[in-house]
CSV table of C-alpha atoms in Angstrom, one decimal:
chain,number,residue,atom,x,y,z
A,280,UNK,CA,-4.5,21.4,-9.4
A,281,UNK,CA,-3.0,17.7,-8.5
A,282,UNK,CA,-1.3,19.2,-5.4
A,283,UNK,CA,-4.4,20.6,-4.1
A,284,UNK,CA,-6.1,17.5,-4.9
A,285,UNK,CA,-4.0,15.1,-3.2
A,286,UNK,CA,-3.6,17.3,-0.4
A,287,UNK,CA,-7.6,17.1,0.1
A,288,UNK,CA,-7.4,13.5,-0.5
A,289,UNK,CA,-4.6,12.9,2.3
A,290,UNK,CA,-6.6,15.2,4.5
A,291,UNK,CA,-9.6,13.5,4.1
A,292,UNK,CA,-8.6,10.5,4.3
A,293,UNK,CA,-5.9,10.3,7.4
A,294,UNK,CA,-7.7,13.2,9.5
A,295,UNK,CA,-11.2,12.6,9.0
A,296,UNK,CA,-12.0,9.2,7.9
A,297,UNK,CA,-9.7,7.1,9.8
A,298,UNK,CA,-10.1,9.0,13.1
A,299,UNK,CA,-13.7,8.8,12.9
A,300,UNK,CA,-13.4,4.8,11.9
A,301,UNK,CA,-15.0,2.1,14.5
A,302,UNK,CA,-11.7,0.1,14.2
A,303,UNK,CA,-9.1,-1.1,12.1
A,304,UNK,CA,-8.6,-4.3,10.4
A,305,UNK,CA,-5.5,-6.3,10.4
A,306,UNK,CA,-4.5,-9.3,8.1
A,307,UNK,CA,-4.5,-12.9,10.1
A,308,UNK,CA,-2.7,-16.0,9.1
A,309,UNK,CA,-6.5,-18.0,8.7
A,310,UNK,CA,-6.7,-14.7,5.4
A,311,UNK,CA,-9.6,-12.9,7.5
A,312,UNK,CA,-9.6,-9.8,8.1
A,313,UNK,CA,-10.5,-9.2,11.9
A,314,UNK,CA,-12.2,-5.9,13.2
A,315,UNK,CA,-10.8,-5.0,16.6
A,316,UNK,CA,-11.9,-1.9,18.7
A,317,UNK,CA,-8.5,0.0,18.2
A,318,UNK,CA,-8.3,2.8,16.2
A,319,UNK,CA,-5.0,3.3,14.0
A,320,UNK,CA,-4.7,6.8,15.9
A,321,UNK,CA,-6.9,9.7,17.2
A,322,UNK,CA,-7.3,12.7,15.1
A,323,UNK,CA,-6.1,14.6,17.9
A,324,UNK,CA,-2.8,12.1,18.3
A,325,UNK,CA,-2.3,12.6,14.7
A,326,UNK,CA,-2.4,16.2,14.3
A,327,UNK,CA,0.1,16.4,17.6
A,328,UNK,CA,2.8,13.8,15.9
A,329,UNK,CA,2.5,14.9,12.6
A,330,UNK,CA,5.0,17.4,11.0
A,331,UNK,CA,4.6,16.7,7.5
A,332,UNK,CA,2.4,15.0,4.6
A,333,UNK,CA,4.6,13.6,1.7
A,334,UNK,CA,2.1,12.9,-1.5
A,335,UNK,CA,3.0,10.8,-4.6
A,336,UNK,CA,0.8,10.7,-7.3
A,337,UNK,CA,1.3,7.3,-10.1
A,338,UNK,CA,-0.6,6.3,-13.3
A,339,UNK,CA,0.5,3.0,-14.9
A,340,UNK,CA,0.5,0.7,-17.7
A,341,UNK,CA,0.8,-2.9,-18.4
A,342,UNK,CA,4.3,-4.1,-17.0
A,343,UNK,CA,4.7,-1.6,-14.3
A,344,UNK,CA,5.7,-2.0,-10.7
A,345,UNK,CA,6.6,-0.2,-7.7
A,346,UNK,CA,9.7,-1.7,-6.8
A,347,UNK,CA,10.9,-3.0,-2.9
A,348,UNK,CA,11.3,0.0,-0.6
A,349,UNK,CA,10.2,2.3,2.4
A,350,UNK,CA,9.0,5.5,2.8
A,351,UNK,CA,11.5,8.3,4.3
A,352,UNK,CA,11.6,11.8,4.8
A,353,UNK,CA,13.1,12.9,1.5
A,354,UNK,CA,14.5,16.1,3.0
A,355,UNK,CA,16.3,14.8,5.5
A,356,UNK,CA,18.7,12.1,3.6
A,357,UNK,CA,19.4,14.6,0.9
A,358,UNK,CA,20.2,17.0,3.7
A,359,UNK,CA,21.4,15.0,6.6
A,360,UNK,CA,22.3,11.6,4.9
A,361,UNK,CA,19.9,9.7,7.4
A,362,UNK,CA,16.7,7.5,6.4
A,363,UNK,CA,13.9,8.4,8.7
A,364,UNK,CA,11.0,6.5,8.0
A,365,UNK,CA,7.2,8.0,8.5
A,366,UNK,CA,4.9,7.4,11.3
A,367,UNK,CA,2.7,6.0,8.8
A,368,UNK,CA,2.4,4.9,5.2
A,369,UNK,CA,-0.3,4.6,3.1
A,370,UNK,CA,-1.8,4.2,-0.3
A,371,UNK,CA,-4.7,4.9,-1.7
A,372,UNK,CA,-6.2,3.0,-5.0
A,373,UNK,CA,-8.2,5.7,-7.2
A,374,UNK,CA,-8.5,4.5,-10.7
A,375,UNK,CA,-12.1,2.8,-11.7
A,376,UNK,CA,-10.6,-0.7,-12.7
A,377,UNK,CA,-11.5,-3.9,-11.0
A,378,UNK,CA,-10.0,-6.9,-10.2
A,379,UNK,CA,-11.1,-10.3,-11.1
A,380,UNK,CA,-12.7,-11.2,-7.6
A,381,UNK,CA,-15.4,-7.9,-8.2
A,382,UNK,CA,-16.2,-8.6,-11.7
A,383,UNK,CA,-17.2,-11.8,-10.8
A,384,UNK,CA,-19.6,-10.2,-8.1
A,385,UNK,CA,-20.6,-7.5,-10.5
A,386,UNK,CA,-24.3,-7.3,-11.8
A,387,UNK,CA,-24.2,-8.2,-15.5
A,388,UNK,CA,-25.4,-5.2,-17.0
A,389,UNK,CA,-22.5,-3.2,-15.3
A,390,UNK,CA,-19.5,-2.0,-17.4
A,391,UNK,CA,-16.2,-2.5,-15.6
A,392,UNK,CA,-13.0,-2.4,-16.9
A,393,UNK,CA,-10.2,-4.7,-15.3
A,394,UNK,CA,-6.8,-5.0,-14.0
A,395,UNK,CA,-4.9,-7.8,-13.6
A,396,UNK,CA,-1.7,-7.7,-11.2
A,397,UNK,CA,-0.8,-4.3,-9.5
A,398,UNK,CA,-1.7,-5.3,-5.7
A,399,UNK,CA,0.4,-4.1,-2.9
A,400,UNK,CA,2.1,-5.7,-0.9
A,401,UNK,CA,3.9,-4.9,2.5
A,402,UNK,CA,6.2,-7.0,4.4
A,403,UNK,CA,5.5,-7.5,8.1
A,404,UNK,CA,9.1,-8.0,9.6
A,405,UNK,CA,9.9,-4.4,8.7
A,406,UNK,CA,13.1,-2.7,8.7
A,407,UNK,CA,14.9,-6.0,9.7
A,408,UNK,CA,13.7,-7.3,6.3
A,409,UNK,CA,14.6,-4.0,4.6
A,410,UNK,CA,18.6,-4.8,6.1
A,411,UNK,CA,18.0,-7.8,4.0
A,412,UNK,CA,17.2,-6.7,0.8
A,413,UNK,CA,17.9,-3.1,0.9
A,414,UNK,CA,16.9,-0.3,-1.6
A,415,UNK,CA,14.9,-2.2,-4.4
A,416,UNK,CA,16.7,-5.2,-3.4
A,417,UNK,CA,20.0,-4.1,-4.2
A,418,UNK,CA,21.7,-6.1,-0.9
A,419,UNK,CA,19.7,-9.6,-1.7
A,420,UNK,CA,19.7,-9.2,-5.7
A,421,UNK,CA,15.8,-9.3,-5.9
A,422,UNK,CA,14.1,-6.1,-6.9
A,423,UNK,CA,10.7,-7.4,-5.4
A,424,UNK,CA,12.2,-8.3,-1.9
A,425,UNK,CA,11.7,-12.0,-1.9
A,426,UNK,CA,8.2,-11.2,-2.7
A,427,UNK,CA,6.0,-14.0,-5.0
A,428,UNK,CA,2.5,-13.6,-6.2
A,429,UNK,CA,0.3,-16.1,-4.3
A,430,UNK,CA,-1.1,-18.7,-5.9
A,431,UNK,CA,-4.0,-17.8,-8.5
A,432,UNK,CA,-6.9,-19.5,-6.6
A,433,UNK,CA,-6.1,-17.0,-3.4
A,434,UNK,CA,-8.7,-14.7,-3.4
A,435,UNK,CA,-9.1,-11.5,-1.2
A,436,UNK,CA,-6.4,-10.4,1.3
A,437,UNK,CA,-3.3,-12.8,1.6
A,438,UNK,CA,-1.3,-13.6,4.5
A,439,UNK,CA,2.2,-15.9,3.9
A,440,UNK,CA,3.1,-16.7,7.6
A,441,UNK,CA,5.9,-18.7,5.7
A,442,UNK,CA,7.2,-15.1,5.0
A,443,UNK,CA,5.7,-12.5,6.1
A,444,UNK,CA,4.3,-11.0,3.2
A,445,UNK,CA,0.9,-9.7,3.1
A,446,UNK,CA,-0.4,-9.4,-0.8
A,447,UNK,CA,-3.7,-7.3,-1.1
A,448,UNK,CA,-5.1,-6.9,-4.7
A,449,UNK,CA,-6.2,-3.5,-6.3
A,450,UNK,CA,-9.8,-2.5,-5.9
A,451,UNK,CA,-10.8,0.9,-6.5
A,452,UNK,CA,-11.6,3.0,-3.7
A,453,UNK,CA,-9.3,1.0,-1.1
A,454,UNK,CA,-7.4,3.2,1.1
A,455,UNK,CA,-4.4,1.1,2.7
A,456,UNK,CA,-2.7,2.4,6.1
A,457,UNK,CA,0.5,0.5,7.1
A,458,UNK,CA,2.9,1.4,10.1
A,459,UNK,CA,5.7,3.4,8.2
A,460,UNK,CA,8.6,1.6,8.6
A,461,UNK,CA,7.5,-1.3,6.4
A,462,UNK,CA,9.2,-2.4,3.2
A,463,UNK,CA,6.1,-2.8,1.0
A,464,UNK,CA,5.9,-2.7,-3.4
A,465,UNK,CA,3.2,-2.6,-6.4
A,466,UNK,CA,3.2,-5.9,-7.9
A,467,UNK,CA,3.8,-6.2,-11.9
A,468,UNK,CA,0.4,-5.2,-13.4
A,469,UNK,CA,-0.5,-7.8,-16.3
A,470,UNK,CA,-3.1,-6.3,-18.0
A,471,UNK,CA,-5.4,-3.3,-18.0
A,472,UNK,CA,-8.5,-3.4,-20.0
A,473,UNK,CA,-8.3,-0.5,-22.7
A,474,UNK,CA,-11.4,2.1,-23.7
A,475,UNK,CA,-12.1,-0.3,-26.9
């Protein structure tokens, strides 16, 4: 039942949504996101180039993380020893929890619950940055890939030109498309409001 699931969702998602989007948006170093008139890809493009859908599926708690890493084609480094990364990457946050920045825009009589921590975060120098760090850091010594959590009062998207890093909290619903070969992570989630 989950495999069909996600496989719908991925479907959905990279063949019929994004194709049929207006544009994309892309992160700027003034923290707006810009529409432009490209699309990501064409349905038609996409269907040509692609070979294969990998699907993860995560639940998490308080304390957990995605650690520093790219995407590759599993079968071929257990096969072939090599680390191809995907066209693209992408992510896609499901659960109903909020993040501080909607609760504060949410009508009063609305029940949300909250998350606090868990964004994603992708690193735009790519796999020159990934030489740097390596698997979950192991080359630099940092498991987050020199990644920090902006400051508190950032709200919305974030862009550190300083670095490279773009930070982009949870909000449910969001689907997030990213070239492949970018490093990227989950933050540390803080806090998730229980069913009490």
């Amino acid at each position: 039942m989950r495999h069909a699931l996600a496989v719908e969702v991925v479907a959905q998602f990279f063949v019929e949504t994004i194709p049929s989007s207006s544009g994309n948006f892309v992160t700027t170093s003034s923290q707006q996101n810009q529409p432009t008139n490209e699309k990501l890809y064409t349905k038609s493009d996409f269907l040509r180039q692609t070979h294969g859908v990998a699907v993860w599926a995560l639940s998490s708690r308080p304390g957990a993380s995605v650690q520093y890493h790219i995407d590759y084609a599993e079968l071929l480094r257990y096969e072939y020893n090599v680390t191809v990364p995907p066209l693209f990457a992408g992510t896609i946050q499901c659960s109903a929890l909020c993040n501080n920045d909607q609760i504060v825009n949410a009508a009063e009589n609305v029940k949300t619950k909250r998350m606090v921590g868990g964004e994603f975060c992708v690193n735009l120098r790519g796999l020159d940055h990934y030489a740097e760090h390596g698997y979950k850091g192991v080359l630099s010594g940092d498991p987050m890939g020199g990644w920090k959590r902006p400051d508190s009062a950032t709200c919305g998207v974030h862009f550190d030109s300083s670095n490279k890093w773009v930070t982009i909290p949870y909000a449910c619903n969001r689907g997030i498309v990213h070239n492949g070969d970018l490093p990227h992570l989950s933050a540390p989630i803080q806090h998730i409001d229980d069913d009490n």
